[in-house]
Amino acid sequence: MARPQLIFVDGSFAELAQEIADYVQVGDQVKPLLEKEENEDALQAIVKASSHLNTVPEKEFTSAYNLLIHLVLQSKNPKKYLPIVCGNLLKPITSSPVHGVTLAANALSTVFNLLEESNPLRYNVFMQILRFIKQHGQYDLLKPRLKNLPKWLKDWDVDEEDERKLYVEVAEIAAEGGDDEESYHHLLKALSSFDREDQEEITSEEAQMLSLRALRMALLSPTQFDFQDLRSLPSVHALSDSHPVYSQLLDIFTEQDLEDYNDFNEEHEGFIEKEKLDHEKLERKMRLLTFASLAASTPNREIPYQGIAKALQVPLEEVEMWTIDVIRAKLVEGRLSQQKKVFLVHRTTYRVFGEKQWRELGTRVDRYKTVVDHLITVIRRQESEVAAQKEREVQEIERKLAGAGMGGGMGGGDRRRGGGQQQQKPRERDENDD
């Protein structure tokens, strides 16, 4: 899981095998096997005694395990020995109570990284690493690598069953590490691995139990509000036969409202408590989802406080608090107008997008088109009025210039008094003129 570690060894297989055999106290048993070049039998004896490495001094642990791993990977059949080596690393390192977990994790990483990327044995080693992480609560070591899982699984060419086992293991580790979002995500991946066309497989006990676990997790998660991906899975859809009450509850959280949830509680009194589903969490989530539906279905994008209070079944003075909560949940964007006592919707999340929502979207687009057409008409009318006003202003300027005797350049010719007579020359001023 860490960066690839290089192992530097010097010597023939026989020399290195004898060295590690002496170290794990089976040297006398291994020596004659090596002399007869029975290397596989010699390696088998060494691996069988390798648990002794968990007791060696801390400063010698890594080099000893590196040598053992090198020899195992030289084998014609490393698959035979790797489970034993990895199994030993899952056991306590008695020589190092403080750093034992880190030492073992590094050794497991060495095994994983020294195998070719496409080697299917990597899957088996990775499953051992997952067990190690789960055993020691080291989810932080795993999380950065989760993005690599799809590629690794493709490289290893594992079947659907092994893929599902890996995803389930990751989901459990993430849940124990407090990362419910990743846990839920990998549960959905595990459920997606069931063959959609195989009715027997999607209705199997394993499929139904995993579906129920994912559904419960989705219901109780404070951040999970989209149930469509879950409900679209065939194994989850099959809950309508195996667990019809849970299936009904899923339908409510997918596309219905608080009133439907309350009716469900009346119809199945005690079910929520019996299944330990936490009514307060579910009711809060249902109110937020109801708010989202209300915002999505409001045609004019303004929701009065009264309408919110009625839909959420809360006092009027709590409306602003619930508005803040639904915005924090990223279900709706908008702002409150305390003066008008309305919530102005800017954007909302559709819980389900089907025929009804397409009709609503079409109606909204038509409304926007009407508004835009009206704006274009107004703008064009204003442009015409501005152009006409400018023309009037030009004509007025020309008229004034003509009246002041300066219209020659603008009137297209000289304007003369008296029907064409020459204008009298102005007399010259004399000294008596003031």
Tab-separated table of C-alpha atoms in Angstrom:
chain	number	residue	atom	x	y	z
A	1	MET	CA	0.000	0.000	0.000
A	2	ALA	CA	2.924	2.333	0.561
A	3	ARG	CA	5.460	3.276	-2.094
A	4	PRO	CA	7.199	0.260	-3.689
A	5	GLN	CA	10.117	-0.961	-1.621
A	6	LEU	CA	13.191	-2.407	-3.290
A	7	ILE	CA	14.852	-5.430	-1.741
A	8	PHE	CA	18.602	-5.651	-2.189
A	9	VAL	CA	19.883	-9.201	-1.804
A	10	ASP	CA	23.158	-10.720	-2.764
A	11	GLY	CA	23.667	-14.418	-3.133
A	12	SER	CA	22.251	-17.564	-4.680
A	13	PHE	CA	18.916	-19.042	-3.670
A	14	ALA	CA	20.678	-21.766	-1.702
A	15	GLU	CA	22.880	-19.313	0.192
A	16	LEU	CA	19.994	-16.991	1.071
A	17	ALA	CA	17.677	-19.861	1.969
A	18	GLN	CA	20.268	-21.367	4.315
A	19	GLU	CA	20.779	-17.967	5.941
A	20	ILE	CA	17.067	-17.448	6.693
A	21	ALA	CA	16.682	-21.130	7.658
A	22	ASP	CA	19.375	-20.737	10.310
A	23	TYR	CA	17.670	-17.555	11.463
A	24	VAL	CA	14.304	-19.278	11.995
A	25	GLN	CA	16.040	-22.275	13.587
A	26	VAL	CA	15.443	-24.910	10.890
A	27	GLY	CA	18.912	-24.777	9.347
A	28	ASP	CA	19.728	-28.438	10.000
A	29	GLN	CA	16.471	-29.540	8.371
A	30	VAL	CA	16.893	-27.325	5.306
A	31	LYS	CA	20.593	-27.894	4.582
A	32	PRO	CA	20.292	-31.427	3.099
A	33	LEU	CA	17.308	-30.335	0.999
A	34	LEU	CA	19.314	-27.509	-0.513
A	35	GLU	CA	22.252	-29.810	-1.162
A	36	LYS	CA	19.922	-32.023	-3.189
A	37	GLU	CA	18.532	-28.903	-4.910
A	38	GLU	CA	15.083	-29.582	-3.515
A	39	ASN	CA	14.469	-25.864	-3.245
A	40	GLU	CA	10.684	-25.994	-2.988
A	41	ASP	CA	10.804	-28.423	-0.067
A	42	ALA	CA	13.443	-26.263	1.596
A	43	LEU	CA	11.309	-23.129	1.112
A	44	GLN	CA	8.274	-24.916	2.493
A	45	ALA	CA	10.148	-25.763	5.680
A	46	ILE	CA	11.373	-22.179	6.020
A	47	VAL	CA	7.912	-20.662	5.521
A	48	LYS	CA	6.405	-23.122	7.978
A	49	ALA	CA	8.850	-21.897	10.629
A	50	SER	CA	8.615	-18.211	9.618
A	51	SER	CA	6.301	-17.263	12.493
A	52	HIS	CA	9.538	-17.130	14.495
A	53	LEU	CA	10.273	-13.810	12.754
A	54	ASN	CA	7.566	-12.174	14.869
A	55	THR	CA	9.851	-12.599	17.853
A	56	VAL	CA	13.149	-11.323	16.405
A	57	PRO	CA	14.621	-7.983	17.540
A	58	GLU	CA	12.867	-4.959	16.084
A	59	LYS	CA	15.953	-3.705	14.235
A	60	GLU	CA	16.283	-7.051	12.403
A	61	PHE	CA	12.580	-7.570	11.627
A	62	THR	CA	12.337	-5.721	8.300
A	63	SER	CA	15.510	-7.145	6.750
A	64	ALA	CA	14.561	-10.694	7.814
A	65	TYR	CA	11.060	-10.418	6.331
A	66	ASN	CA	12.415	-8.814	3.149
A	67	LEU	CA	14.676	-11.818	2.653
A	68	LEU	CA	11.814	-14.239	3.259
A	69	ILE	CA	9.554	-12.354	0.823
A	70	HIS	CA	12.307	-12.371	-1.820
A	71	LEU	CA	12.668	-16.144	-1.560
A	72	VAL	CA	8.919	-16.732	-1.678
A	73	LEU	CA	8.608	-14.674	-4.848
A	74	GLN	CA	11.378	-16.767	-6.464
A	75	SER	CA	9.208	-19.855	-6.017
A	76	LYS	CA	7.396	-21.520	-8.898
A	77	ASN	CA	4.247	-21.371	-6.770
A	78	PRO	CA	4.279	-18.311	-4.482
A	79	LYS	CA	0.533	-18.678	-4.014
A	80	LYS	CA	1.290	-21.669	-1.807
A	81	TYR	CA	3.381	-19.644	0.652
A	82	LEU	CA	2.022	-16.095	0.610
A	83	PRO	CA	-1.062	-16.872	2.752
A	84	ILE	CA	1.203	-18.181	5.521
A	85	VAL	CA	3.549	-15.199	5.354
A	86	CYS	CA	0.674	-12.693	5.333
A	87	GLY	CA	-1.106	-14.639	8.063
A	88	ASN	CA	1.949	-14.339	10.292
A	89	LEU	CA	1.966	-10.591	9.780
A	90	LEU	CA	-1.597	-10.398	11.041
A	91	LYS	CA	-0.411	-11.833	14.347
A	92	PRO	CA	1.209	-9.711	17.087
A	93	ILE	CA	4.868	-8.761	16.676
A	94	THR	CA	5.850	-9.694	20.203
A	95	SER	CA	9.349	-8.250	19.935
A	96	SER	CA	7.943	-4.757	19.270
A	97	PRO	CA	4.704	-3.954	21.096
A	98	VAL	CA	5.011	-0.255	20.205
A	99	HIS	CA	6.043	-0.367	16.543
A	100	GLY	CA	4.852	-3.845	15.661
A	101	VAL	CA	1.797	-2.654	13.702
A	102	THR	CA	3.917	-0.344	11.540
A	103	LEU	CA	6.512	-3.040	10.919
A	104	ALA	CA	3.867	-5.555	9.877
A	105	ALA	CA	2.097	-3.007	7.657
A	106	ASN	CA	5.353	-2.227	5.862
A	107	ALA	CA	6.061	-5.914	5.300
A	108	LEU	CA	2.575	-6.467	3.851
A	109	SER	CA	3.066	-3.457	1.605
A	110	THR	CA	6.363	-4.899	0.401
A	111	VAL	CA	4.658	-8.131	-0.618
A	112	PHE	CA	1.908	-6.220	-2.440
A	113	ASN	CA	4.232	-3.824	-4.253
A	114	LEU	CA	6.738	-6.451	-5.381
A	115	LEU	CA	4.059	-8.385	-7.239
A	116	GLU	CA	3.380	-7.337	-10.819
A	117	GLU	CA	0.391	-5.007	-11.138
A	118	SER	CA	-1.550	-7.530	-13.189
A	119	ASN	CA	-0.688	-10.491	-10.964
A	120	PRO	CA	-3.953	-11.948	-9.567
A	121	LEU	CA	-2.069	-12.809	-6.353
A	122	ARG	CA	-2.240	-9.107	-5.565
A	123	TYR	CA	-5.954	-9.570	-4.876
A	124	ASN	CA	-5.263	-12.187	-2.201
A	125	VAL	CA	-2.552	-10.075	-0.593
A	126	PHE	CA	-4.805	-7.017	-0.666
A	127	MET	CA	-7.570	-8.944	1.103
A	128	GLN	CA	-5.043	-9.803	3.823
A	129	ILE	CA	-4.093	-6.129	4.017
A	130	LEU	CA	-7.777	-5.251	4.448
A	131	ARG	CA	-8.077	-7.718	7.310
A	132	PHE	CA	-4.955	-6.229	8.882
A	133	ILE	CA	-6.365	-2.693	8.573
A	134	LYS	CA	-9.687	-3.794	10.031
A	135	GLN	CA	-7.993	-5.653	12.869
A	136	HIS	CA	-5.913	-2.642	13.880
A	137	GLY	CA	-8.354	0.152	13.034
A	138	GLN	CA	-6.032	1.689	10.441
A	139	TYR	CA	-8.637	3.033	7.997
A	140	ASP	CA	-6.502	6.120	7.327
A	141	LEU	CA	-3.961	3.835	5.615
A	142	LEU	CA	-6.647	2.596	3.234
A	143	LYS	CA	-8.641	5.703	2.323
A	144	PRO	CA	-6.072	7.312	-0.035
A	145	ARG	CA	-5.935	4.060	-2.043
A	146	LEU	CA	-9.672	3.613	-2.562
A	147	LYS	CA	-9.570	5.503	-5.852
A	148	ASN	CA	-7.298	2.753	-7.238
A	149	LEU	CA	-9.713	-0.109	-6.586
A	150	PRO	CA	-11.573	-0.100	-9.940
A	151	LYS	CA	-8.292	-0.196	-11.888
A	152	TRP	CA	-6.791	-2.872	-9.636
A	153	LEU	CA	-9.839	-5.090	-9.948
A	154	LYS	CA	-9.709	-4.727	-13.717
A	155	ASP	CA	-5.992	-5.539	-13.771
A	156	TRP	CA	-6.501	-8.608	-11.585
A	157	ASP	CA	-9.461	-9.781	-13.690
A	158	VAL	CA	-11.388	-11.017	-10.654
A	159	ASP	CA	-14.892	-12.426	-10.921
A	160	GLU	CA	-18.019	-10.722	-9.541
A	161	GLU	CA	-18.023	-12.740	-6.325
A	162	ASP	CA	-14.451	-11.776	-5.380
A	163	GLU	CA	-15.117	-8.184	-6.385
A	164	ARG	CA	-18.142	-8.153	-4.101
A	165	LYS	CA	-16.149	-9.596	-1.190
A	166	LEU	CA	-13.575	-6.841	-1.538
A	167	TYR	CA	-16.156	-4.054	-1.689
A	168	VAL	CA	-18.037	-5.415	1.315
A	169	GLU	CA	-14.809	-5.607	3.307
A	170	VAL	CA	-13.943	-2.012	2.376
A	171	ALA	CA	-17.467	-0.878	3.310
A	172	GLU	CA	-17.150	-2.454	6.752
A	173	ILE	CA	-13.710	-0.919	7.362
A	174	ALA	CA	-14.921	2.522	6.261
A	175	ALA	CA	-17.961	2.255	8.548
A	176	GLU	CA	-15.772	1.324	11.505
A	177	GLY	CA	-13.509	4.244	10.596
A	178	GLY	CA	-16.470	6.620	10.796
A	179	ASP	CA	-16.621	7.297	7.051
A	180	ASP	CA	-20.260	6.472	6.344
A	181	GLU	CA	-20.203	8.096	2.923
A	182	GLU	CA	-17.410	5.819	1.617
A	183	SER	CA	-18.981	2.833	3.322
A	184	TYR	CA	-22.308	3.450	1.579
A	185	HIS	CA	-20.580	4.080	-1.751
A	186	HIS	CA	-18.800	0.718	-1.633
A	187	LEU	CA	-21.926	-1.100	-0.502
A	188	LEU	CA	-23.623	0.151	-3.662
A	189	LYS	CA	-20.661	-1.132	-5.673
A	190	ALA	CA	-21.010	-4.518	-3.993
A	191	LEU	CA	-24.727	-4.613	-4.801
A	192	SER	CA	-24.000	-3.642	-8.417
A	193	SER	CA	-21.884	-6.770	-8.786
A	194	PHE	CA	-24.944	-9.038	-8.651
A	195	ASP	CA	-26.086	-10.204	-12.065
A	196	ARG	CA	-29.147	-8.124	-12.978
A	197	GLU	CA	-30.488	-10.889	-15.188
A	198	ASP	CA	-30.134	-13.629	-12.577
A	199	GLN	CA	-33.299	-13.520	-10.474
A	200	GLU	CA	-32.031	-16.239	-8.178
A	201	GLU	CA	-28.861	-14.269	-7.463
A	202	ILE	CA	-30.516	-10.910	-6.779
A	203	THR	CA	-33.049	-12.536	-4.429
A	204	SER	CA	-30.428	-14.607	-2.594
A	205	GLU	CA	-30.027	-14.164	1.148
A	206	GLU	CA	-26.673	-12.448	0.638
A	207	ALA	CA	-28.121	-9.950	-1.843
A	208	GLN	CA	-31.125	-9.191	0.347
A	209	MET	CA	-29.056	-8.715	3.506
A	210	LEU	CA	-26.629	-6.393	1.733
A	211	SER	CA	-29.554	-4.471	0.218
A	212	LEU	CA	-31.142	-4.087	3.625
A	213	ARG	CA	-27.858	-2.908	5.128
A	214	ALA	CA	-27.422	-0.292	2.395
A	215	LEU	CA	-31.013	0.878	2.800
A	216	ARG	CA	-30.674	1.275	6.567
A	217	MET	CA	-27.417	3.160	6.100
A	218	ALA	CA	-28.992	5.492	3.527
A	219	LEU	CA	-31.970	6.206	5.777
A	220	LEU	CA	-29.873	7.021	8.848
A	221	SER	CA	-27.071	8.917	7.103
A	222	PRO	CA	-27.237	12.669	7.846
A	223	THR	CA	-25.758	13.465	4.426
A	224	GLN	CA	-27.475	10.970	2.109
A	225	PHE	CA	-30.583	12.450	0.464
A	226	ASP	CA	-30.553	10.807	-2.973
A	227	PHE	CA	-32.202	7.367	-2.945
A	228	GLN	CA	-32.655	6.854	-6.691
A	229	ASP	CA	-29.361	5.008	-7.250
A	230	LEU	CA	-30.207	2.666	-4.409
A	231	ARG	CA	-33.772	2.013	-5.493
A	232	SER	CA	-32.716	1.325	-9.086
A	233	LEU	CA	-30.661	-1.731	-8.043
A	234	PRO	CA	-32.489	-5.006	-8.828
A	235	SER	CA	-31.590	-6.577	-5.477
A	236	VAL	CA	-33.019	-3.544	-3.647
A	237	HIS	CA	-36.118	-3.620	-5.826
A	238	ALA	CA	-36.544	-7.253	-4.764
A	239	LEU	CA	-36.992	-6.072	-1.152
A	240	SER	CA	-40.612	-5.378	-2.094
A	241	ASP	CA	-41.128	-9.148	-1.767
A	242	SER	CA	-38.694	-10.067	1.013
A	243	HIS	CA	-39.066	-6.920	3.171
A	244	PRO	CA	-42.132	-5.031	1.901
A	245	VAL	CA	-42.311	-2.579	4.824
A	246	TYR	CA	-38.717	-1.471	4.259
A	247	SER	CA	-39.476	-1.166	0.547
A	248	GLN	CA	-42.450	1.058	1.316
A	249	LEU	CA	-40.280	3.227	3.553
A	250	LEU	CA	-37.719	3.558	0.756
A	251	ASP	CA	-40.437	4.746	-1.637
A	252	ILE	CA	-41.447	7.442	0.840
A	253	PHE	CA	-37.904	8.745	1.235
A	254	THR	CA	-37.341	8.609	-2.509
A	255	GLU	CA	-40.267	10.692	-3.696
A	256	GLN	CA	-42.935	11.298	-1.058
A	257	ASP	CA	-43.443	13.814	1.754
A	258	LEU	CA	-43.660	14.175	5.521
A	259	GLU	CA	-47.383	13.509	5.521
A	260	ASP	CA	-46.782	10.145	3.840
A	261	TYR	CA	-44.104	9.322	6.425
A	262	ASN	CA	-46.548	10.095	9.236
A	263	ASP	CA	-49.177	7.885	7.594
A	264	PHE	CA	-46.563	5.112	7.379
A	265	ASN	CA	-45.897	5.365	11.111
A	266	GLU	CA	-49.590	5.112	11.868
A	267	GLU	CA	-49.994	2.138	9.549
A	268	HIS	CA	-46.913	0.329	10.900
A	269	GLU	CA	-46.948	1.447	14.499
A	270	GLY	CA	-43.807	0.400	16.372
A	271	PHE	CA	-41.864	-0.627	13.253
A	272	ILE	CA	-39.350	2.234	13.439
A	273	GLU	CA	-38.617	1.544	17.106
A	274	LYS	CA	-38.434	-2.215	16.614
A	275	GLU	CA	-35.916	-1.847	13.780
A	276	LYS	CA	-33.920	0.770	15.754
A	277	LEU	CA	-34.142	3.274	12.918
A	278	ASP	CA	-34.208	6.424	15.109
A	279	HIS	CA	-37.456	8.257	14.437
A	280	GLU	CA	-35.967	11.708	15.162
A	281	LYS	CA	-33.311	11.316	12.467
A	282	LEU	CA	-35.813	10.030	9.927
A	283	GLU	CA	-38.348	12.755	10.679
A	284	ARG	CA	-35.712	15.477	10.345
A	285	LYS	CA	-34.511	14.074	7.016
A	286	MET	CA	-38.103	13.777	5.814
A	287	ARG	CA	-38.746	17.439	6.602
A	288	LEU	CA	-35.682	18.485	4.597
A	289	LEU	CA	-36.743	16.308	1.662
A	290	THR	CA	-40.263	17.716	1.851
A	291	PHE	CA	-38.825	21.236	1.750
A	292	ALA	CA	-36.853	20.278	-1.390
A	293	SER	CA	-40.000	18.929	-3.058
A	294	LEU	CA	-41.919	22.068	-2.130
A	295	ALA	CA	-39.203	24.277	-3.628
A	296	ALA	CA	-39.089	22.202	-6.820
A	297	SER	CA	-42.844	22.343	-7.351
A	298	THR	CA	-43.346	26.057	-6.618
A	299	PRO	CA	-44.046	27.746	-9.971
A	300	ASN	CA	-43.187	31.354	-9.085
A	301	ARG	CA	-40.107	30.530	-6.997
A	302	GLU	CA	-41.498	32.257	-3.937
A	303	ILE	CA	-42.618	30.150	-0.983
A	304	PRO	CA	-44.506	31.936	1.804
A	305	TYR	CA	-43.437	31.142	5.358
A	306	GLN	CA	-46.952	29.849	5.946
A	307	GLY	CA	-46.589	27.282	3.156
A	308	ILE	CA	-43.264	26.030	4.523
A	309	ALA	CA	-44.624	25.756	8.068
A	310	LYS	CA	-47.637	23.791	6.839
A	311	ALA	CA	-45.627	21.365	4.669
A	312	LEU	CA	-43.015	20.730	7.366
A	313	GLN	CA	-45.589	20.719	10.192
A	314	VAL	CA	-43.556	23.125	12.300
A	315	PRO	CA	-44.354	26.427	14.048
A	316	LEU	CA	-44.008	29.565	11.949
A	317	GLU	CA	-41.101	30.798	14.067
A	318	GLU	CA	-39.044	27.692	13.112
A	319	VAL	CA	-39.291	28.276	9.352
A	320	GLU	CA	-36.067	30.264	9.105
A	321	MET	CA	-34.143	27.592	11.027
A	322	TRP	CA	-35.366	24.854	8.673
A	323	THR	CA	-34.547	27.042	5.682
A	324	ILE	CA	-30.966	27.360	6.880
A	325	ASP	CA	-30.793	23.582	7.416
A	326	VAL	CA	-32.073	22.731	3.937
A	327	ILE	CA	-29.556	25.117	2.376
A	328	ARG	CA	-26.746	23.554	4.444
A	329	ALA	CA	-27.863	20.137	3.196
A	330	LYS	CA	-27.383	21.502	-0.370
A	331	LEU	CA	-30.901	20.502	-1.337
A	332	VAL	CA	-31.977	24.064	-2.098
A	333	GLU	CA	-30.338	27.415	-2.804
A	334	GLY	CA	-32.087	30.696	-2.134
A	335	ARG	CA	-32.570	33.498	0.353
A	336	LEU	CA	-35.087	34.584	2.909
A	337	SER	CA	-37.064	37.786	2.570
A	338	GLN	CA	-38.005	38.604	6.145
A	339	GLN	CA	-39.872	41.674	5.009
A	340	LYS	CA	-42.166	39.741	2.645
A	341	LYS	CA	-42.070	36.567	4.781
A	342	VAL	CA	-41.167	34.425	1.778
A	343	PHE	CA	-38.294	32.188	0.733
A	344	LEU	CA	-36.928	33.035	-2.720
A	345	VAL	CA	-35.785	29.853	-4.474
A	346	HIS	CA	-32.694	30.151	-6.684
A	347	ARG	CA	-31.998	26.475	-7.278
A	348	THR	CA	-33.414	23.192	-6.043
A	349	THR	CA	-32.625	19.484	-6.271
A	350	TYR	CA	-35.190	17.162	-7.816
A	351	ARG	CA	-35.554	14.045	-5.683
A	352	VAL	CA	-36.966	12.095	-8.623
A	353	PHE	CA	-36.830	13.173	-12.246
A	354	GLY	CA	-39.611	11.492	-14.155
A	355	GLU	CA	-42.505	12.434	-16.419
A	356	LYS	CA	-43.986	14.817	-13.861
A	357	GLN	CA	-40.693	16.652	-13.469
A	358	TRP	CA	-40.212	16.890	-17.231
A	359	ARG	CA	-43.660	18.512	-17.489
A	360	GLU	CA	-42.783	20.940	-14.699
A	361	LEU	CA	-39.503	21.760	-16.411
A	362	GLY	CA	-41.292	22.308	-19.726
A	363	THR	CA	-43.788	24.641	-18.065
A	364	ARG	CA	-40.966	26.577	-16.423
A	365	VAL	CA	-39.045	26.867	-19.698
A	366	ASP	CA	-42.181	28.149	-21.440
A	367	ARG	CA	-42.644	30.701	-18.668
A	368	TYR	CA	-39.043	31.847	-18.981
A	369	LYS	CA	-39.437	32.067	-22.758
A	370	THR	CA	-42.489	34.281	-22.323
A	371	VAL	CA	-40.572	36.552	-19.952
A	372	VAL	CA	-37.610	36.737	-22.325
A	373	ASP	CA	-39.860	37.474	-25.316
A	374	HIS	CA	-41.524	40.273	-23.342
A	375	LEU	CA	-38.135	41.726	-22.401
A	376	ILE	CA	-36.986	41.628	-26.026
A	377	THR	CA	-40.179	43.448	-27.093
A	378	VAL	CA	-39.681	46.102	-24.423
A	379	ILE	CA	-36.019	46.579	-25.366
A	380	ARG	CA	-36.823	46.920	-29.061
A	381	ARG	CA	-39.585	49.415	-28.316
A	382	GLN	CA	-37.224	51.447	-26.169
A	383	GLU	CA	-34.576	51.331	-28.897
A	384	SER	CA	-37.140	52.665	-31.396
A	385	GLU	CA	-38.182	55.411	-29.014
A	386	VAL	CA	-34.546	56.395	-28.431
A	387	ALA	CA	-33.900	56.513	-32.205
A	388	ALA	CA	-37.028	58.612	-32.774
A	389	GLN	CA	-36.047	60.982	-29.996
A	390	LYS	CA	-32.596	61.434	-31.505
A	391	GLU	CA	-34.157	62.206	-34.892
A	392	ARG	CA	-36.433	64.790	-33.311
A	393	GLU	CA	-33.475	66.374	-31.532
A	394	VAL	CA	-31.516	66.598	-34.823
A	395	GLN	CA	-34.477	68.239	-36.561
A	396	GLU	CA	-34.887	70.700	-33.723
A	397	ILE	CA	-31.199	71.651	-33.910
A	398	GLU	CA	-31.464	72.185	-37.668
A	399	ARG	CA	-34.542	74.352	-37.210
A	400	LYS	CA	-32.808	76.534	-34.635
A	401	LEU	CA	-29.701	76.897	-36.769
A	402	ALA	CA	-31.793	77.861	-39.783
A	403	GLY	CA	-33.635	80.476	-37.755
A	404	ALA	CA	-30.337	82.011	-36.688
A	405	GLY	CA	-29.208	82.406	-40.337
A	406	MET	CA	-26.723	79.528	-40.106
A	407	GLY	CA	-28.645	77.049	-42.073
A	408	GLY	CA	-26.775	77.435	-45.373
A	409	GLY	CA	-24.639	74.476	-44.807
A	410	MET	CA	-27.522	72.464	-43.589
A	411	GLY	CA	-30.382	73.725	-45.770
A	412	GLY	CA	-28.904	72.786	-49.139
A	413	GLY	CA	-28.544	76.396	-50.578
A	414	ASP	CA	-28.497	80.161	-49.864
A	415	ARG	CA	-31.604	81.649	-48.405
A	416	ARG	CA	-32.126	85.259	-49.746
A	417	ARG	CA	-34.592	87.958	-48.666
A	418	GLY	CA	-36.942	89.860	-50.966
A	419	GLY	CA	-37.500	87.201	-53.532
A	420	GLY	CA	-33.925	86.995	-54.737
A	421	GLN	CA	-32.799	90.658	-54.430
A	422	GLN	CA	-29.231	91.389	-53.388
A	423	GLN	CA	-28.862	92.062	-49.709
A	424	GLN	CA	-27.790	95.612	-48.876
A	425	LYS	CA	-24.187	95.983	-47.868
A	426	PRO	CA	-23.876	97.058	-44.273
A	427	ARG	CA	-22.735	100.645	-43.930
A	428	GLU	CA	-19.348	101.354	-42.504
A	429	ARG	CA	-19.163	102.460	-38.910
A	430	ASP	CA	-18.044	106.017	-38.258
A	431	GLU	CA	-16.744	107.656	-35.183
A	432	ASN	CA	-20.212	108.793	-34.120
A	433	ASP	CA	-21.459	105.214	-33.845
A	434	ASP	CA	-21.480	103.904	-30.324
